[in-house]
PDB file of C-alpha atoms in Angstrom:
ATOM      1  CA  MET A   1      37.146 -22.459  36.132  1.00 69.00           C
ATOM      2  CA  SER A   2      35.574 -20.077  33.599  1.00 85.00           C
ATOM      3  CA  ARG A   3      31.975 -20.026  33.164  1.00 94.00           C
ATOM      4  CA  VAL A   4      31.710 -21.753  29.634  1.00 96.00           C
ATOM      5  CA  CYS A   5      29.962 -24.402  28.118  1.00 97.00           C
ATOM      6  CA  GLU A   6      32.482 -27.163  26.840  1.00 96.00           C
ATOM      7  CA  LEU A   7      30.111 -28.154  24.073  1.00 96.00           C
ATOM      8  CA  THR A   8      28.112 -25.108  22.992  1.00 95.00           C
ATOM      9  CA  GLY A   9      30.299 -22.247  23.850  1.00 95.00           C
ATOM     10  CA  LYS A  10      27.857 -20.572  25.538  1.00 96.00           C
ATOM     11  CA  GLY A  11      28.981 -18.087  28.619  1.00 96.00           C
ATOM     12  CA  PRO A  12      28.057 -14.980  30.385  1.00 97.00           C
ATOM     13  CA  MET A  13      25.844 -12.170  29.113  1.00 97.00           C
ATOM     14  CA  THR A  14      25.445  -8.658  30.440  1.00 98.00           C
ATOM     15  CA  GLY A  15      22.327  -6.335  30.891  1.00 98.00           C
ATOM     16  CA  ASN A  16      20.413  -4.386  33.402  1.00 98.00           C
ATOM     17  CA  ASN A  17      18.755  -4.907  36.446  1.00 98.00           C
ATOM     18  CA  VAL A  18      16.013  -2.232  36.273  1.00 98.00           C
ATOM     19  CA  SER A  19      14.240  -1.118  39.584  1.00 98.00           C
ATOM     20  CA  HIS A  20      10.854   0.058  39.836  1.00 98.00           C
ATOM     21  CA  ALA A  21      12.219   3.713  39.705  1.00 98.00           C
ATOM     22  CA  ASN A  22      13.456   2.702  36.262  1.00 98.00           C
ATOM     23  CA  ASN A  23      16.950   2.741  37.687  1.00 98.00           C
ATOM     24  CA  LYS A  24      19.496   0.903  35.476  1.00 98.00           C
ATOM     25  CA  THR A  25      22.531  -0.765  37.169  1.00 98.00           C
ATOM     26  CA  ARG A  26      24.902  -3.309  35.090  1.00 98.00           C
ATOM     27  CA  ARG A  27      24.394  -7.175  35.436  1.00 98.00           C
ATOM     28  CA  ARG A  28      25.855 -10.285  34.245  1.00 97.00           C
ATOM     29  CA  PHE A  29      23.370 -13.450  32.805  1.00 97.00           C
ATOM     30  CA  LEU A  30      25.492 -16.418  33.629  1.00 97.00           C
ATOM     31  CA  PRO A  31      24.617 -19.533  31.889  1.00 97.00           C
ATOM     32  CA  ASN A  32      22.919 -22.682  33.873  1.00 97.00           C
ATOM     33  CA  LEU A  33      26.262 -24.618  33.860  1.00 97.00           C
ATOM     34  CA  ASN A  34      26.260 -28.750  35.292  1.00 96.00           C
ATOM     35  CA  ASP A  35      29.198 -31.113  35.563  1.00 97.00           C
ATOM     36  CA  VAL A  36      27.663 -34.059  34.214  1.00 97.00           C
ATOM     37  CA  THR A  37      29.518 -37.414  32.578  1.00 97.00           C
ATOM     38  CA  LEU A  38      28.176 -38.745  28.990  1.00 97.00           C
ATOM     39  CA  GLN A  39      28.480 -42.145  28.233  1.00 96.00           C
ATOM     40  CA  SER A  40      30.066 -42.660  24.527  1.00 95.00           C
ATOM     41  CA  GLU A  41      28.868 -45.541  22.650  1.00 94.00           C
ATOM     42  CA  ALA A  42      31.625 -45.557  20.303  1.00 93.00           C
ATOM     43  CA  LEU A  43      34.556 -45.431  22.902  1.00 94.00           C
ATOM     44  CA  GLY A  44      32.201 -47.679  25.614  1.00 94.00           C
ATOM     45  CA  ARG A  45      33.239 -45.123  28.358  1.00 96.00           C
ATOM     46  CA  GLY A  46      31.902 -42.365  30.261  1.00 96.00           C
ATOM     47  CA  PHE A  47      33.595 -38.462  29.444  1.00 97.00           C
ATOM     48  CA  LYS A  48      33.248 -35.218  32.039  1.00 97.00           C
ATOM     49  CA  PHE A  49      32.119 -32.047  31.266  1.00 97.00           C
ATOM     50  CA  ARG A  50      30.311 -28.793  32.561  1.00 97.00           C
ATOM     51  CA  ILE A  51      27.703 -28.206  30.280  1.00 97.00           C
ATOM     52  CA  SER A  52      24.408 -25.946  30.436  1.00 97.00           C
ATOM     53  CA  ALA A  53      21.345 -27.123  30.791  1.00 97.00           C
ATOM     54  CA  ALA A  54      20.478 -26.458  27.170  1.00 96.00           C
ATOM     55  CA  ALA A  55      22.793 -28.348  25.809  1.00 97.00           C
ATOM     56  CA  LEU A  56      22.186 -31.436  28.063  1.00 97.00           C
ATOM     57  CA  ARG A  57      18.635 -31.838  26.081  1.00 97.00           C
ATOM     58  CA  THR A  58      20.153 -30.655  22.966  1.00 97.00           C
ATOM     59  CA  VAL A  59      22.669 -33.621  23.621  1.00 97.00           C
ATOM     60  CA  ASP A  60      19.707 -36.240  24.588  1.00 97.00           C
ATOM     61  CA  HIS A  61      17.513 -34.763  21.130  1.00 97.00           C
ATOM     62  CA  ARG A  62      20.118 -35.553  18.824  1.00 96.00           C
ATOM     63  CA  GLY A  63      20.893 -39.078  20.210  1.00 95.00           C
ATOM     64  CA  GLY A  64      23.539 -39.123  22.511  1.00 95.00           C
ATOM     65  CA  LEU A  65      27.316 -37.786  22.563  1.00 96.00           C
ATOM     66  CA  ASP A  66      28.787 -39.275  19.521  1.00 95.00           C
ATOM     67  CA  LYS A  67      25.321 -38.107  17.604  1.00 95.00           C
ATOM     68  CA  PHE A  68      25.659 -34.535  19.176  1.00 96.00           C
ATOM     69  CA  LEU A  69      29.425 -33.887  18.667  1.00 95.00           C
ATOM     70  CA  ALA A  70      29.726 -35.272  14.620  1.00 94.00           C
ATOM     71  CA  LYS A  71      27.465 -31.890  13.946  1.00 94.00           C
ATOM     72  CA  ALA A  72      29.125 -29.737  16.012  1.00 94.00           C
ATOM     73  CA  LYS A  73      31.260 -27.160  14.982  1.00 94.00           C
ATOM     74  CA  ASP A  74      34.836 -27.564  16.189  1.00 93.00           C
ATOM     75  CA  GLY A  75      34.575 -23.858  17.010  1.00 93.00           C
ATOM     76  CA  GLU A  76      31.936 -23.815  19.865  1.00 93.00           C
ATOM     77  CA  LEU A  77      33.795 -27.327  21.193  1.00 95.00           C
ATOM     78  CA  SER A  78      36.574 -27.286  24.275  1.00 95.00           C
ATOM     79  CA  SER A  79      39.922 -28.211  23.963  1.00 95.00           C
ATOM     80  CA  ASN A  80      38.345 -31.429  25.980  1.00 95.00           C
ATOM     81  CA  ALA A  81      35.291 -32.152  23.861  1.00 96.00           C
ATOM     82  CA  LEU A  82      38.206 -31.502  20.608  1.00 96.00           C
ATOM     83  CA  LYS A  83      39.804 -34.524  21.689  1.00 96.00           C
ATOM     84  CA  VAL A  84      36.660 -36.688  22.453  1.00 96.00           C
ATOM     85  CA  LYS A  85      35.039 -35.789  19.120  1.00 95.00           C
ATOM     86  CA  LYS A  86      38.499 -36.885  17.581  1.00 95.00           C
ATOM     87  CA  ALA A  87      38.385 -40.324  19.208  1.00 95.00           C
ATOM     88  CA  ILE A  88      35.108 -40.754  18.059  1.00 94.00           C
ATOM     89  CA  ALA A  89      35.548 -40.247  14.612  1.00 92.00           C
ATOM     90  CA  LYS A  90      38.742 -42.370  14.607  1.00 92.00           C
ATOM     91  CA  ALA A  91      36.957 -45.428  16.998  1.00 91.00           C
ATOM     92  CA  SER A  92      33.753 -45.073  14.115  1.00 83.00           C
ATOM     93  CA  GLY A  93      35.831 -45.025  11.220  1.00 79.00           C
ATOM     94  CA  ASP A  94      37.834 -48.342  12.808  1.00 72.00           C
ATOM     95  CA  ALA A  95      34.559 -50.222  13.065  1.00 64.00           C
ATOM     96  CA  GLU A  96      33.307 -49.541   9.546  1.00 63.00           C
ATOM     97  CA  ALA A  97      36.895 -50.235   8.036  1.00 56.00           C
ATOM     98  CA  LEU A  98      36.491 -53.672   9.736  1.00 51.00           C
ATOM     99  CA  SER A  99      32.799 -54.438   8.370  1.00 51.00           C
TER     100      SER A  99
END
């Protein structure tokens, strides 16, 4: 299982551990990933994602999964998130056509 956020594409970074004696050893900074279920208002169901804590705050700030995916770039999204984005776009397009 890769350590990459499904919504933002945030992954591990590298850096140094620096001791008191100023010795440097390589290390990895891993993203804070959480397994969450996000609800889609357009589709009326939940979707499971493995996303970073920062992405979860951003989804909440933008007003939910549907609005977040509408603004998200396709290059940052995982294949699972892209499928959800297309399904939401199709469902919202059908809703606009009916009204």
